[in-house]
């Protein structure tokens, strides 16, 4: 199983989701590939937002070595499941998809917790640490469901 998380710049939500799921997989001894990417080029090569690093650290997860990368068309071929954070990401991927089949593996991450509701994980970029903590909790809950799903 190969899972990709996608957000806008790949410095907040998607690297947090990647690290949370990797941690869960390690603890459950699940072998799978987990990665993350962004849709905008302006943070390619950048480390995560300092607040994302801090909130991960509070939960004993280190994302400081992550570097932002851009989503590529080949990611549709490489990954079995692509989780997005909000409607902008879904629309962007739909615009990049070469065919309808590629979009079959794209879903809102929060649909793992609230199936079919397409609830977003709000972008914490413009807010303080409380927003990053809330995002962490949302992603942790969704990643727990992903780990349960993969385990079955």
XYZ file of C-alpha atoms in Angstrom:
152
model
C 0.000 0.000 0.000
C 1.268 3.443 -0.961
C -0.433 6.506 0.540
C 0.067 10.171 -0.352
C -1.207 13.197 1.549
C -1.664 16.428 -0.400
C -2.105 20.011 0.807
C -1.307 23.449 -0.534
C 2.380 23.986 0.257
C 3.459 20.700 1.869
C 4.676 22.466 5.016
C 1.735 22.116 7.446
C -1.099 19.635 7.033
C 0.287 17.018 4.672
C 3.682 16.557 6.383
C 1.876 16.260 9.722
C -0.428 13.582 8.281
C 2.535 11.776 6.728
C 4.457 11.701 10.000
C 1.439 10.723 12.108
C 0.596 7.817 9.811
C 4.215 6.650 9.621
C 4.316 6.663 13.428
C 1.111 4.612 13.620
C 2.381 2.162 11.003
C 5.679 1.736 12.864
C 3.882 1.042 16.134
C 1.578 -1.485 14.431
C 4.391 -3.009 12.370
C 2.592 -2.165 9.109
C 4.764 -1.997 6.038
C 3.582 0.687 3.639
C 4.905 3.707 1.795
C 3.681 7.087 3.063
C 4.567 10.436 1.529
C 3.215 13.962 1.164
C 3.224 16.694 -1.466
C 1.961 20.182 -2.134
C 0.131 21.778 -5.016
C 1.915 25.140 -5.008
C 5.587 25.531 -5.866
C 6.427 28.298 -3.377
C 7.510 25.941 -0.556
C 9.392 23.306 -2.573
C 12.504 22.410 -0.585
C 11.362 24.301 2.510
C 11.157 22.769 5.991
C 7.733 22.579 7.661
C 6.200 25.620 9.288
C 7.755 26.136 12.743
C 4.342 25.728 14.352
C 3.811 22.381 12.614
C 7.223 21.228 13.834
C 6.333 22.341 17.370
C 2.929 20.664 17.485
C 4.399 17.417 16.144
C 7.178 17.601 18.731
C 4.574 17.974 21.486
C 3.264 14.576 20.366
C 6.730 12.979 20.166
C 6.914 13.129 16.372
C 9.788 14.804 14.531
C 9.003 16.400 11.165
C 11.968 18.807 11.139
C 13.799 16.914 8.368
C 10.835 17.041 5.980
C 11.234 19.190 2.872
C 8.318 20.381 0.791
C 7.815 18.781 -2.598
C 5.434 19.401 -5.443
C 2.715 16.950 -6.494
C 3.471 15.464 -9.911
C 1.261 13.705 -12.430
C 3.290 10.534 -11.783
C 1.965 10.528 -8.208
C -1.361 9.299 -9.615
C 0.494 6.196 -10.867
C 2.761 5.771 -7.863
C 0.207 5.873 -5.027
C -2.740 3.593 -4.257
C -4.564 6.232 -2.208
C -4.267 10.024 -2.243
C -5.793 11.946 0.647
C -6.488 15.663 0.283
C -7.300 18.231 2.956
C -9.889 20.565 1.406
C -11.970 21.353 -1.715
C -9.175 23.372 -3.359
C -6.941 20.299 -3.317
C -9.666 18.089 -4.755
C -10.401 20.536 -7.566
C -6.688 20.969 -8.291
C -6.096 17.233 -8.551
C -9.202 16.810 -10.710
C -7.701 19.394 -13.056
C -4.399 17.502 -13.199
C -5.898 14.015 -13.597
C -5.473 12.515 -17.055
C -8.683 10.515 -16.702
C -11.558 9.772 -14.317
C -9.906 6.579 -13.069
C -7.068 8.554 -11.470
C -9.556 10.444 -9.315
C -11.076 7.197 -7.980
C -8.193 6.931 -5.496
C -8.437 10.564 -4.332
C -10.468 11.310 -1.215
C -10.795 13.806 1.610
C -8.811 12.533 4.592
C -11.668 13.363 6.971
C -13.923 10.948 5.070
C -12.054 8.270 7.000
C -13.752 9.606 10.137
C -16.947 11.029 8.626
C -17.596 8.971 5.468
C -18.966 10.851 2.500
C -19.100 14.242 4.223
C -16.044 15.763 2.484
C -15.160 17.784 5.585
C -11.994 19.877 5.266
C -8.956 20.039 7.470
C -8.718 23.808 7.723
C -5.431 25.482 6.827
C -3.775 26.614 10.095
C -1.253 28.852 8.288
C -3.001 32.133 9.159
C -3.751 31.188 12.756
C -1.867 30.425 15.946
C -0.753 27.302 17.747
C -4.331 26.440 18.733
C -5.176 25.939 15.047
C -2.150 23.716 14.542
C -3.125 21.644 17.570
C -6.666 21.279 16.230
C -5.310 20.190 12.840
C -3.032 17.684 14.576
C -5.992 16.177 16.442
C -8.070 15.930 13.245
C -5.227 14.260 11.361
C -4.435 11.931 14.247
C -8.043 10.736 14.327
C -8.136 10.217 10.560
C -4.753 8.458 10.520
C -5.951 6.102 13.239
C -8.837 5.128 10.933
C -6.434 4.687 8.012
C -4.231 2.421 10.135
C -7.312 0.410 11.153
C -8.368 0.144 7.494
C -4.898 -1.010 6.347
C -4.694 -3.494 9.242
C -7.851 -5.220 8.035
